[in-house]
Amino acid sequence: MSTESQGVVETVHVPVMPDEVVHWMTEHAPRVMVDGTYGGGGHSSLLIKKLPPGEGFMIGLDRDPAVSERVDTESHDPRLTVFLGSYERIPKALEALEIPKADAILLDVGLSSDQLADANRGFSFTVDGPLDLRFDPEFGDPASDWLAWKKEDEIANAIYQYGEERCSRRIAKEIVTRRRKENPVKTVNDLVEICRRCVPPSKNHNIHPATRTFQALRIVVNDELGIMERTLKAAPEWLAPAGRLVVISFHSLEDRIVKNAFRDDERWNILTKKPLRPTDDEVRMNPRSRSAKMRVAELA
């Protein structure tokens, strides 16, 4: 979440698996590191300390304009440059700084606490607001618009495929029924109420009935999996010899894509045969880290 002090927006987002990120990103003494999901800057602030004194580059990218606005209000190490854009645009960032290749790239593809706290974005089930779900409000269609014109089977298939929600058809039918009654789903609470009616109580009571549906819609409107697949395919071209790619994912669809991309591309040397998980201590201190999985590969 964010706080405001004297007009300056501050982040209180806690970086996930910070010790593991620093170890795997810096073990080979990189001079050019990229944080493709800059967010609150927590990982970058730790990584930049590992660069040679007064040397090297720390490059950040983030799709969220709110991140750029916050960064503009902060003072930074002169070796840090943050760009507005998806991590798919890493080569453009390198080109802008006249850097041929990166030595290490980090992708932490989870939602930040800052985004969850923004009522205008619709990421949190506990705060009502417009059902938007876009990382960049100036790009693409908000989730409410997407639901307003998609066919029932398309909505159901997306919720099932990207959210692994078994009640997807029931949810889609409710969404379309409301639309036909000229009462379309427009807000967070509209969709939460539908999910509560359609999804039976889970044995795991930590899972909110709307979790999987919101996840699916967020993935759809942001093209998250498409961007990840294209990035993983192209990333070897952005790295110097023996360069590393560290990816932290938060659900099975993302982790499967990372696992398969590393396994099926002979340009990668996999350094983590199984995904690394946060320690019990970290999960206690930062419950949102509990589903994190980290995979690391090195350019062969």
PDB file of C-alpha atoms in Angstrom:
ATOM      1  CA  MET A   1       0.000   0.000   0.000  1.00  0.00           C
ATOM      2  CA  SER A   2       0.988   3.651  -0.307  1.00  0.00           C
ATOM      3  CA  THR A   3       1.044   6.558   2.092  1.00  0.00           C
ATOM      4  CA  GLU A   4       1.171  10.267   1.320  1.00  0.00           C
ATOM      5  CA  SER A   5       3.329  12.770   3.144  1.00  0.00           C
ATOM      6  CA  GLN A   6       3.444  16.421   2.066  1.00  0.00           C
ATOM      7  CA  GLY A   7       2.125  15.441  -1.380  1.00  0.00           C
ATOM      8  CA  VAL A   8       4.764  12.751  -1.937  1.00  0.00           C
ATOM      9  CA  VAL A   9       3.481   9.192  -2.441  1.00  0.00           C
ATOM     10  CA  GLU A  10       5.578   6.648  -0.600  1.00  0.00           C
ATOM     11  CA  THR A  11       5.655   2.888  -1.045  1.00  0.00           C
ATOM     12  CA  VAL A  12       5.505   0.366   1.742  1.00  0.00           C
ATOM     13  CA  HIS A  13       5.552  -2.668  -0.546  1.00  0.00           C
ATOM     14  CA  VAL A  14       7.747  -5.437   0.878  1.00  0.00           C
ATOM     15  CA  PRO A  15       9.996  -7.153  -1.698  1.00  0.00           C
ATOM     16  CA  VAL A  16       9.607 -10.932  -1.879  1.00  0.00           C
ATOM     17  CA  MET A  17      12.536 -13.309  -1.282  1.00  0.00           C
ATOM     18  CA  PRO A  18      15.056 -10.444  -1.058  1.00  0.00           C
ATOM     19  CA  ASP A  19      18.024 -12.539   0.130  1.00  0.00           C
ATOM     20  CA  GLU A  20      17.510 -15.097  -2.619  1.00  0.00           C
ATOM     21  CA  VAL A  21      17.165 -12.373  -5.265  1.00  0.00           C
ATOM     22  CA  VAL A  22      20.410 -10.691  -4.208  1.00  0.00           C
ATOM     23  CA  HIS A  23      22.288 -14.018  -4.134  1.00  0.00           C
ATOM     24  CA  TRP A  24      21.221 -15.285  -7.550  1.00  0.00           C
ATOM     25  CA  MET A  25      21.348 -11.894  -9.275  1.00  0.00           C
ATOM     26  CA  THR A  26      24.809 -10.909  -8.032  1.00  0.00           C
ATOM     27  CA  GLU A  27      26.739 -14.140  -7.516  1.00  0.00           C
ATOM     28  CA  HIS A  28      28.510 -13.636 -10.867  1.00  0.00           C
ATOM     29  CA  ALA A  29      29.459  -9.973 -10.133  1.00  0.00           C
ATOM     30  CA  PRO A  30      27.202  -8.238 -12.704  1.00  0.00           C
ATOM     31  CA  ARG A  31      27.749  -4.653 -13.800  1.00  0.00           C
ATOM     32  CA  VAL A  32      24.396  -4.140 -15.562  1.00  0.00           C
ATOM     33  CA  MET A  33      21.253  -5.332 -13.780  1.00  0.00           C
ATOM     34  CA  VAL A  34      17.614  -4.925 -14.815  1.00  0.00           C
ATOM     35  CA  ASP A  35      14.591  -5.022 -12.523  1.00  0.00           C
ATOM     36  CA  GLY A  36      11.812  -5.564 -15.043  1.00  0.00           C
ATOM     37  CA  THR A  37       9.061  -5.115 -12.451  1.00  0.00           C
ATOM     38  CA  TYR A  38      10.385  -2.189 -10.425  1.00  0.00           C
ATOM     39  CA  GLY A  39       7.283  -1.582  -8.272  1.00  0.00           C
ATOM     40  CA  GLY A  40       8.294  -0.138  -4.920  1.00  0.00           C
ATOM     41  CA  GLY A  41      11.979  -0.404  -5.806  1.00  0.00           C
ATOM     42  CA  GLY A  42      12.726  -2.753  -2.919  1.00  0.00           C
ATOM     43  CA  HIS A  43      14.695  -5.289  -4.929  1.00  0.00           C
ATOM     44  CA  SER A  44      16.557  -2.617  -6.891  1.00  0.00           C
ATOM     45  CA  SER A  45      17.633  -0.795  -3.729  1.00  0.00           C
ATOM     46  CA  LEU A  46      19.255  -3.997  -2.477  1.00  0.00           C
ATOM     47  CA  LEU A  47      20.798  -4.961  -5.806  1.00  0.00           C
ATOM     48  CA  ILE A  48      22.402  -1.590  -6.523  1.00  0.00           C
ATOM     49  CA  LYS A  49      24.448  -1.931  -3.325  1.00  0.00           C
ATOM     50  CA  LYS A  50      26.157  -4.942  -4.899  1.00  0.00           C
ATOM     51  CA  LEU A  51      27.471  -3.013  -7.891  1.00  0.00           C
ATOM     52  CA  PRO A  52      31.119  -1.911  -7.839  1.00  0.00           C
ATOM     53  CA  PRO A  53      31.391   1.439  -5.990  1.00  0.00           C
ATOM     54  CA  GLY A  54      30.475   4.276  -8.328  1.00  0.00           C
ATOM     55  CA  GLU A  55      30.179   1.943 -11.325  1.00  0.00           C
ATOM     56  CA  GLY A  56      27.591  -0.114 -13.151  1.00  0.00           C
ATOM     57  CA  PHE A  57      23.937   0.361 -14.029  1.00  0.00           C
ATOM     58  CA  MET A  58      20.644  -0.502 -12.322  1.00  0.00           C
ATOM     59  CA  ILE A  59      17.738  -0.295 -14.760  1.00  0.00           C
ATOM     60  CA  GLY A  60      14.101  -0.475 -13.684  1.00  0.00           C
ATOM     61  CA  LEU A  61      10.923  -0.865 -15.732  1.00  0.00           C
ATOM     62  CA  ASP A  62       7.286  -0.813 -14.661  1.00  0.00           C
ATOM     63  CA  ARG A  63       3.999  -0.591 -16.569  1.00  0.00           C
ATOM     64  CA  ASP A  64       2.285   1.368 -13.812  1.00  0.00           C
ATOM     65  CA  PRO A  65       2.345   5.179 -14.323  1.00  0.00           C
ATOM     66  CA  ALA A  66       1.897   5.583 -10.555  1.00  0.00           C
ATOM     67  CA  VAL A  67       5.367   4.066 -10.128  1.00  0.00           C
ATOM     68  CA  SER A  68       6.888   6.642 -12.476  1.00  0.00           C
ATOM     69  CA  GLU A  69       5.126   9.465 -10.660  1.00  0.00           C
ATOM     70  CA  ARG A  70       6.476   8.256  -7.339  1.00  0.00           C
ATOM     71  CA  VAL A  71      10.003   7.745  -8.671  1.00  0.00           C
ATOM     72  CA  ASP A  72      10.027  11.328  -9.956  1.00  0.00           C
ATOM     73  CA  THR A  73       9.533  12.564  -6.370  1.00  0.00           C
ATOM     74  CA  GLU A  74      12.372  10.476  -4.904  1.00  0.00           C
ATOM     75  CA  SER A  75      16.129  10.913  -4.819  1.00  0.00           C
ATOM     76  CA  HIS A  76      18.103   7.980  -6.199  1.00  0.00           C
ATOM     77  CA  ASP A  77      21.575   6.632  -6.714  1.00  0.00           C
ATOM     78  CA  PRO A  78      22.699   8.145 -10.051  1.00  0.00           C
ATOM     79  CA  ARG A  79      23.322   4.622 -11.371  1.00  0.00           C
ATOM     80  CA  LEU A  80      19.558   3.911 -11.296  1.00  0.00           C
ATOM     81  CA  THR A  81      17.289   4.719 -14.259  1.00  0.00           C
ATOM     82  CA  VAL A  82      13.594   3.786 -14.240  1.00  0.00           C
ATOM     83  CA  PHE A  83      11.511   3.547 -17.424  1.00  0.00           C
ATOM     84  CA  LEU A  84       7.734   3.433 -17.857  1.00  0.00           C
ATOM     85  CA  GLY A  85       6.865   0.261 -19.738  1.00  0.00           C
ATOM     86  CA  SER A  86       6.483  -3.490 -19.628  1.00  0.00           C
ATOM     87  CA  TYR A  87       9.518  -5.703 -19.066  1.00  0.00           C
ATOM     88  CA  GLU A  88       8.989  -6.756 -22.675  1.00  0.00           C
ATOM     89  CA  ARG A  89      10.614  -3.406 -23.499  1.00  0.00           C
ATOM     90  CA  ILE A  90      13.917  -4.184 -21.764  1.00  0.00           C
ATOM     91  CA  PRO A  91      15.854  -3.971 -25.066  1.00  0.00           C
ATOM     92  CA  LYS A  92      14.466  -0.450 -25.619  1.00  0.00           C
ATOM     93  CA  ALA A  93      15.676   0.577 -22.158  1.00  0.00           C
ATOM     94  CA  LEU A  94      19.130  -0.853 -22.836  1.00  0.00           C
ATOM     95  CA  GLU A  95      19.236   0.935 -26.186  1.00  0.00           C
ATOM     96  CA  ALA A  96      18.260   4.249 -24.586  1.00  0.00           C
ATOM     97  CA  LEU A  97      21.246   3.977 -22.250  1.00  0.00           C
ATOM     98  CA  GLU A  98      23.523   2.725 -25.059  1.00  0.00           C
ATOM     99  CA  ILE A  99      24.128  -0.544 -23.212  1.00  0.00           C
ATOM    100  CA  PRO A 100      24.450  -3.612 -25.476  1.00  0.00           C
ATOM    101  CA  LYS A 101      23.538  -6.354 -22.979  1.00  0.00           C
ATOM    102  CA  ALA A 102      22.453  -6.904 -19.391  1.00  0.00           C
ATOM    103  CA  ASP A 103      24.277  -9.200 -16.973  1.00  0.00           C
ATOM    104  CA  ALA A 104      21.233 -10.065 -14.877  1.00  0.00           C
ATOM    105  CA  ILE A 105      17.469  -9.571 -15.232  1.00  0.00           C
ATOM    106  CA  LEU A 106      14.828  -9.888 -12.507  1.00  0.00           C
ATOM    107  CA  LEU A 107      11.105 -10.381 -13.122  1.00  0.00           C
ATOM    108  CA  ASP A 108       8.862 -10.373 -10.040  1.00  0.00           C
ATOM    109  CA  VAL A 109       5.464 -10.793 -11.647  1.00  0.00           C
ATOM    110  CA  GLY A 110       3.236 -10.435  -8.577  1.00  0.00           C
ATOM    111  CA  LEU A 111       0.932  -7.570  -7.655  1.00  0.00           C
ATOM    112  CA  SER A 112       2.390  -4.942  -5.360  1.00  0.00           C
ATOM    113  CA  SER A 113       0.795  -3.833  -2.118  1.00  0.00           C
ATOM    114  CA  ASP A 114       0.604  -0.344  -3.615  1.00  0.00           C
ATOM    115  CA  GLN A 115      -1.628  -1.584  -6.447  1.00  0.00           C
ATOM    116  CA  LEU A 116      -3.841  -3.555  -4.068  1.00  0.00           C
ATOM    117  CA  ALA A 117      -4.407  -0.422  -1.993  1.00  0.00           C
ATOM    118  CA  ASP A 118      -5.472   1.765  -4.935  1.00  0.00           C
ATOM    119  CA  ALA A 119      -9.299   1.788  -4.890  1.00  0.00           C
ATOM    120  CA  ASN A 120      -9.423   3.184  -8.419  1.00  0.00           C
ATOM    121  CA  ARG A 121      -7.783   0.104  -9.918  1.00  0.00           C
ATOM    122  CA  GLY A 122      -9.981  -2.700  -8.574  1.00  0.00           C
ATOM    123  CA  PHE A 123      -7.201  -5.113  -7.617  1.00  0.00           C
ATOM    124  CA  SER A 124      -8.431  -5.689  -4.061  1.00  0.00           C
ATOM    125  CA  PHE A 125     -11.699  -7.433  -3.179  1.00  0.00           C
ATOM    126  CA  THR A 126     -11.998  -5.533   0.104  1.00  0.00           C
ATOM    127  CA  VAL A 127     -12.174  -2.016  -1.387  1.00  0.00           C
ATOM    128  CA  ASP A 128     -14.996  -1.114  -3.756  1.00  0.00           C
ATOM    129  CA  GLY A 129     -14.204   0.897  -6.846  1.00  0.00           C
ATOM    130  CA  PRO A 130     -14.220   0.685 -10.632  1.00  0.00           C
ATOM    131  CA  LEU A 131     -13.491  -2.801 -11.980  1.00  0.00           C
ATOM    132  CA  ASP A 132     -10.434  -1.753 -13.989  1.00  0.00           C
ATOM    133  CA  LEU A 133      -7.565  -4.199 -13.257  1.00  0.00           C
ATOM    134  CA  ARG A 134      -5.152  -2.605 -15.743  1.00  0.00           C
ATOM    135  CA  PHE A 135      -1.560  -1.961 -14.714  1.00  0.00           C
ATOM    136  CA  ASP A 136      -1.478   0.977 -17.128  1.00  0.00           C
ATOM    137  CA  PRO A 137      -4.839   2.817 -17.141  1.00  0.00           C
ATOM    138  CA  GLU A 138      -3.975   4.355 -20.512  1.00  0.00           C
ATOM    139  CA  PHE A 139      -3.505   1.016 -22.281  1.00  0.00           C
ATOM    140  CA  GLY A 140      -6.198  -1.488 -23.274  1.00  0.00           C
ATOM    141  CA  ASP A 141      -9.725  -1.887 -21.934  1.00  0.00           C
ATOM    142  CA  PRO A 142     -10.761  -2.047 -18.264  1.00  0.00           C
ATOM    143  CA  ALA A 143     -12.139  -5.380 -17.080  1.00  0.00           C
ATOM    144  CA  SER A 144     -15.664  -3.946 -16.838  1.00  0.00           C
ATOM    145  CA  ASP A 145     -15.597  -3.076 -20.549  1.00  0.00           C
ATOM    146  CA  TRP A 146     -14.181  -6.487 -21.431  1.00  0.00           C
ATOM    147  CA  LEU A 147     -17.051  -8.164 -19.565  1.00  0.00           C
ATOM    148  CA  ALA A 148     -19.559  -5.850 -21.251  1.00  0.00           C
ATOM    149  CA  TRP A 149     -18.979  -7.166 -24.768  1.00  0.00           C
ATOM    150  CA  LYS A 150     -17.516 -10.660 -24.545  1.00  0.00           C
ATOM    151  CA  LYS A 151     -19.722 -13.700 -25.134  1.00  0.00           C
ATOM    152  CA  GLU A 152     -20.657 -15.888 -22.194  1.00  0.00           C
ATOM    153  CA  ASP A 153     -18.517 -18.830 -23.313  1.00  0.00           C
ATOM    154  CA  GLU A 154     -15.484 -16.554 -23.839  1.00  0.00           C
ATOM    155  CA  ILE A 155     -15.846 -15.164 -20.325  1.00  0.00           C
ATOM    156  CA  ALA A 156     -16.236 -18.655 -18.863  1.00  0.00           C
ATOM    157  CA  ASN A 157     -13.273 -20.041 -20.765  1.00  0.00           C
ATOM    158  CA  ALA A 158     -11.020 -17.160 -19.701  1.00  0.00           C
ATOM    159  CA  ILE A 159     -11.968 -17.504 -16.028  1.00  0.00           C
ATOM    160  CA  TYR A 160     -11.350 -21.248 -16.187  1.00  0.00           C
ATOM    161  CA  GLN A 161      -8.117 -21.097 -18.209  1.00  0.00           C
ATOM    162  CA  TYR A 162      -6.429 -18.197 -16.436  1.00  0.00           C
ATOM    163  CA  GLY A 163      -7.984 -18.501 -12.989  1.00  0.00           C
ATOM    164  CA  GLU A 164      -8.471 -22.277 -12.831  1.00  0.00           C
ATOM    165  CA  GLU A 165     -11.903 -21.516 -11.389  1.00  0.00           C
ATOM    166  CA  ARG A 166     -14.186 -24.568 -11.555  1.00  0.00           C
ATOM    167  CA  CYS A 167     -17.333 -22.433 -11.238  1.00  0.00           C
ATOM    168  CA  SER A 168     -16.412 -20.327 -14.263  1.00  0.00           C
ATOM    169  CA  ARG A 169     -19.541 -21.137 -16.286  1.00  0.00           C
ATOM    170  CA  ARG A 170     -21.860 -20.255 -13.431  1.00  0.00           C
ATOM    171  CA  ILE A 171     -20.009 -16.950 -12.906  1.00  0.00           C
ATOM    172  CA  ALA A 172     -20.071 -16.113 -16.623  1.00  0.00           C
ATOM    173  CA  LYS A 173     -23.801 -16.828 -16.820  1.00  0.00           C
ATOM    174  CA  GLU A 174     -24.479 -14.452 -13.896  1.00  0.00           C
ATOM    175  CA  ILE A 175     -22.356 -11.730 -15.519  1.00  0.00           C
ATOM    176  CA  VAL A 176     -24.214 -11.985 -18.821  1.00  0.00           C
ATOM    177  CA  THR A 177     -27.621 -12.192 -17.106  1.00  0.00           C
ATOM    178  CA  ARG A 178     -26.904  -8.878 -15.347  1.00  0.00           C
ATOM    179  CA  ARG A 179     -25.811  -7.377 -18.634  1.00  0.00           C
ATOM    180  CA  ARG A 180     -29.057  -8.382 -20.356  1.00  0.00           C
ATOM    181  CA  LYS A 181     -30.999  -6.726 -17.545  1.00  0.00           C
ATOM    182  CA  GLU A 182     -29.067  -3.517 -18.293  1.00  0.00           C
ATOM    183  CA  ASN A 183     -27.282  -3.799 -14.966  1.00  0.00           C
ATOM    184  CA  PRO A 184     -23.756  -4.711 -16.117  1.00  0.00           C
ATOM    185  CA  VAL A 185     -20.837  -5.503 -13.840  1.00  0.00           C
ATOM    186  CA  LYS A 186     -18.961  -2.232 -13.355  1.00  0.00           C
ATOM    187  CA  THR A 187     -17.490  -2.291  -9.863  1.00  0.00           C
ATOM    188  CA  VAL A 188     -15.437  -4.545  -7.623  1.00  0.00           C
ATOM    189  CA  ASN A 189     -18.435  -5.227  -5.402  1.00  0.00           C
ATOM    190  CA  ASP A 190     -20.596  -6.182  -8.397  1.00  0.00           C
ATOM    191  CA  LEU A 191     -18.202  -8.972  -9.305  1.00  0.00           C
ATOM    192  CA  VAL A 192     -17.472 -10.003  -5.715  1.00  0.00           C
ATOM    193  CA  GLU A 193     -21.207 -10.501  -5.069  1.00  0.00           C
ATOM    194  CA  ILE A 194     -21.495 -12.750  -8.113  1.00  0.00           C
ATOM    195  CA  CYS A 195     -18.492 -14.823  -7.030  1.00  0.00           C
ATOM    196  CA  ARG A 196     -19.884 -15.195  -3.516  1.00  0.00           C
ATOM    197  CA  ARG A 197     -23.135 -16.588  -4.928  1.00  0.00           C
ATOM    198  CA  CYS A 198     -21.476 -18.888  -7.460  1.00  0.00           C
ATOM    199  CA  VAL A 199     -18.425 -20.255  -5.655  1.00  0.00           C
ATOM    200  CA  PRO A 200     -19.061 -22.641  -2.735  1.00  0.00           C
ATOM    201  CA  PRO A 201     -17.012 -22.199   0.449  1.00  0.00           C
ATOM    202  CA  SER A 202     -13.464 -23.476   0.049  1.00  0.00           C
ATOM    203  CA  LYS A 203     -11.884 -26.007   2.369  1.00  0.00           C
ATOM    204  CA  ASN A 204      -8.982 -23.597   2.387  1.00  0.00           C
ATOM    205  CA  HIS A 205     -10.729 -20.628   3.986  1.00  0.00           C
ATOM    206  CA  ASN A 206      -7.782 -18.363   3.164  1.00  0.00           C
ATOM    207  CA  ILE A 207      -8.948 -18.254  -0.459  1.00  0.00           C
ATOM    208  CA  HIS A 208     -11.552 -15.570  -1.151  1.00  0.00           C
ATOM    209  CA  PRO A 209     -14.307 -16.784  -3.541  1.00  0.00           C
ATOM    210  CA  ALA A 210     -13.386 -14.034  -6.007  1.00  0.00           C
ATOM    211  CA  THR A 211      -9.630 -14.697  -6.016  1.00  0.00           C
ATOM    212  CA  ARG A 212      -9.415 -16.861  -9.117  1.00  0.00           C
ATOM    213  CA  THR A 213     -11.875 -14.796 -11.145  1.00  0.00           C
ATOM    214  CA  PHE A 214     -10.084 -11.516 -10.438  1.00  0.00           C
ATOM    215  CA  GLN A 215      -6.760 -13.189 -11.252  1.00  0.00           C
ATOM    216  CA  ALA A 216      -8.115 -14.386 -14.597  1.00  0.00           C
ATOM    217  CA  LEU A 217      -9.506 -11.009 -15.603  1.00  0.00           C
ATOM    218  CA  ARG A 218      -6.315  -9.228 -14.567  1.00  0.00           C
ATOM    219  CA  ILE A 219      -4.284 -11.623 -16.723  1.00  0.00           C
ATOM    220  CA  VAL A 220      -6.613 -11.071 -19.690  1.00  0.00           C
ATOM    221  CA  VAL A 221      -6.767  -7.276 -19.661  1.00  0.00           C
ATOM    222  CA  ASN A 222      -2.997  -6.939 -19.184  1.00  0.00           C
ATOM    223  CA  ASP A 223      -1.962  -9.761 -21.558  1.00  0.00           C
ATOM    224  CA  GLU A 224       0.255 -10.959 -18.722  1.00  0.00           C
ATOM    225  CA  LEU A 225       0.951 -14.469 -19.968  1.00  0.00           C
ATOM    226  CA  GLY A 226       1.509 -13.345 -23.546  1.00  0.00           C
ATOM    227  CA  ILE A 227       4.069 -10.772 -22.415  1.00  0.00           C
ATOM    228  CA  MET A 228       5.765 -13.349 -20.202  1.00  0.00           C
ATOM    229  CA  GLU A 229       5.990 -15.935 -22.989  1.00  0.00           C
ATOM    230  CA  ARG A 230       7.395 -13.432 -25.486  1.00  0.00           C
ATOM    231  CA  THR A 231       9.878 -12.110 -22.933  1.00  0.00           C
ATOM    232  CA  LEU A 232      11.182 -15.533 -21.941  1.00  0.00           C
ATOM    233  CA  LYS A 233      11.662 -16.422 -25.597  1.00  0.00           C
ATOM    234  CA  ALA A 234      13.600 -13.231 -26.350  1.00  0.00           C
ATOM    235  CA  ALA A 235      15.480 -12.753 -23.059  1.00  0.00           C
ATOM    236  CA  PRO A 236      18.598 -14.732 -24.071  1.00  0.00           C
ATOM    237  CA  GLU A 237      19.211 -12.092 -26.740  1.00  0.00           C
ATOM    238  CA  TRP A 238      19.248  -9.363 -24.079  1.00  0.00           C
ATOM    239  CA  LEU A 239      21.837 -11.008 -21.831  1.00  0.00           C
ATOM    240  CA  ALA A 240      25.615 -11.032 -21.960  1.00  0.00           C
ATOM    241  CA  PRO A 241      27.420 -14.422 -21.851  1.00  0.00           C
ATOM    242  CA  ALA A 242      26.671 -16.201 -18.553  1.00  0.00           C
ATOM    243  CA  GLY A 243      23.951 -13.602 -17.852  1.00  0.00           C
ATOM    244  CA  ARG A 244      21.163 -14.631 -15.513  1.00  0.00           C
ATOM    245  CA  LEU A 245      17.392 -14.426 -15.524  1.00  0.00           C
ATOM    246  CA  VAL A 246      15.586 -14.625 -12.170  1.00  0.00           C
ATOM    247  CA  VAL A 247      11.795 -15.007 -12.260  1.00  0.00           C
ATOM    248  CA  ILE A 248       9.439 -14.919  -9.274  1.00  0.00           C
ATOM    249  CA  SER A 249       5.893 -16.071 -10.045  1.00  0.00           C
ATOM    250  CA  PHE A 250       2.837 -16.400  -7.848  1.00  0.00           C
ATOM    251  CA  HIS A 251       0.527 -18.944  -9.440  1.00  0.00           C
ATOM    252  CA  SER A 252       0.801 -22.208 -11.302  1.00  0.00           C
ATOM    253  CA  LEU A 253       0.129 -20.847 -14.792  1.00  0.00           C
ATOM    254  CA  GLU A 254       3.048 -18.425 -14.583  1.00  0.00           C
ATOM    255  CA  ASP A 255       5.384 -20.939 -12.983  1.00  0.00           C
ATOM    256  CA  ARG A 256       4.564 -23.533 -15.659  1.00  0.00           C
ATOM    257  CA  ILE A 257       5.430 -21.058 -18.410  1.00  0.00           C
ATOM    258  CA  VAL A 258       8.783 -20.247 -16.766  1.00  0.00           C
ATOM    259  CA  LYS A 259       9.578 -23.912 -16.146  1.00  0.00           C
ATOM    260  CA  ASN A 260       8.821 -24.906 -19.743  1.00  0.00           C
ATOM    261  CA  ALA A 261      10.650 -21.931 -21.240  1.00  0.00           C
ATOM    262  CA  PHE A 262      13.835 -22.738 -19.336  1.00  0.00           C
ATOM    263  CA  ARG A 263      13.565 -26.470 -20.044  1.00  0.00           C
ATOM    264  CA  ASP A 264      12.743 -26.234 -23.755  1.00  0.00           C
ATOM    265  CA  ASP A 265      15.285 -23.593 -24.797  1.00  0.00           C
ATOM    266  CA  GLU A 266      18.802 -24.983 -25.134  1.00  0.00           C
ATOM    267  CA  ARG A 267      20.236 -21.494 -24.656  1.00  0.00           C
ATOM    268  CA  TRP A 268      19.440 -21.744 -20.926  1.00  0.00           C
ATOM    269  CA  ASN A 269      21.409 -23.506 -18.239  1.00  0.00           C
ATOM    270  CA  ILE A 270      18.934 -24.075 -15.386  1.00  0.00           C
ATOM    271  CA  LEU A 271      20.419 -23.227 -11.981  1.00  0.00           C
ATOM    272  CA  THR A 272      17.377 -24.129  -9.854  1.00  0.00           C
ATOM    273  CA  LYS A 273      16.181 -27.644 -10.641  1.00  0.00           C
ATOM    274  CA  LYS A 274      13.129 -27.043  -8.457  1.00  0.00           C
ATOM    275  CA  PRO A 275      11.522 -23.687  -7.698  1.00  0.00           C
ATOM    276  CA  LEU A 276      12.831 -21.919  -4.607  1.00  0.00           C
ATOM    277  CA  ARG A 277      10.250 -20.933  -1.985  1.00  0.00           C
ATOM    278  CA  PRO A 278      10.243 -18.245   0.721  1.00  0.00           C
ATOM    279  CA  THR A 279      11.336 -19.308   4.177  1.00  0.00           C
ATOM    280  CA  ASP A 280       8.819 -19.891   6.959  1.00  0.00           C
ATOM    281  CA  ASP A 281      10.128 -16.764   8.668  1.00  0.00           C
ATOM    282  CA  GLU A 282       9.503 -14.640   5.576  1.00  0.00           C
ATOM    283  CA  VAL A 283       5.956 -15.984   5.162  1.00  0.00           C
ATOM    284  CA  ARG A 284       5.212 -15.113   8.784  1.00  0.00           C
ATOM    285  CA  MET A 285       6.510 -11.564   8.289  1.00  0.00           C
ATOM    286  CA  ASN A 286       5.045 -11.118   4.790  1.00  0.00           C
ATOM    287  CA  PRO A 287       2.047 -13.438   4.230  1.00  0.00           C
ATOM    288  CA  ARG A 288       1.721 -12.299   0.599  1.00  0.00           C
ATOM    289  CA  SER A 289       4.995 -14.094  -0.148  1.00  0.00           C
ATOM    290  CA  ARG A 290       3.547 -17.530   0.640  1.00  0.00           C
ATOM    291  CA  SER A 291       2.771 -18.521  -2.958  1.00  0.00           C
ATOM    292  CA  ALA A 292       6.010 -17.185  -4.464  1.00  0.00           C
ATOM    293  CA  LYS A 293       8.181 -19.473  -6.582  1.00  0.00           C
ATOM    294  CA  MET A 294      11.591 -18.487  -7.895  1.00  0.00           C
ATOM    295  CA  ARG A 295      13.366 -20.041 -10.872  1.00  0.00           C
ATOM    296  CA  VAL A 296      16.810 -19.055 -12.126  1.00  0.00           C
ATOM    297  CA  ALA A 297      18.582 -19.774 -15.404  1.00  0.00           C
ATOM    298  CA  GLU A 298      21.921 -18.737 -16.851  1.00  0.00           C
ATOM    299  CA  LEU A 299      22.754 -18.094 -20.464  1.00  0.00           C
ATOM    300  CA  ALA A 300      24.627 -21.168 -21.637  1.00  0.00           C
TER     301      ALA A 300
END
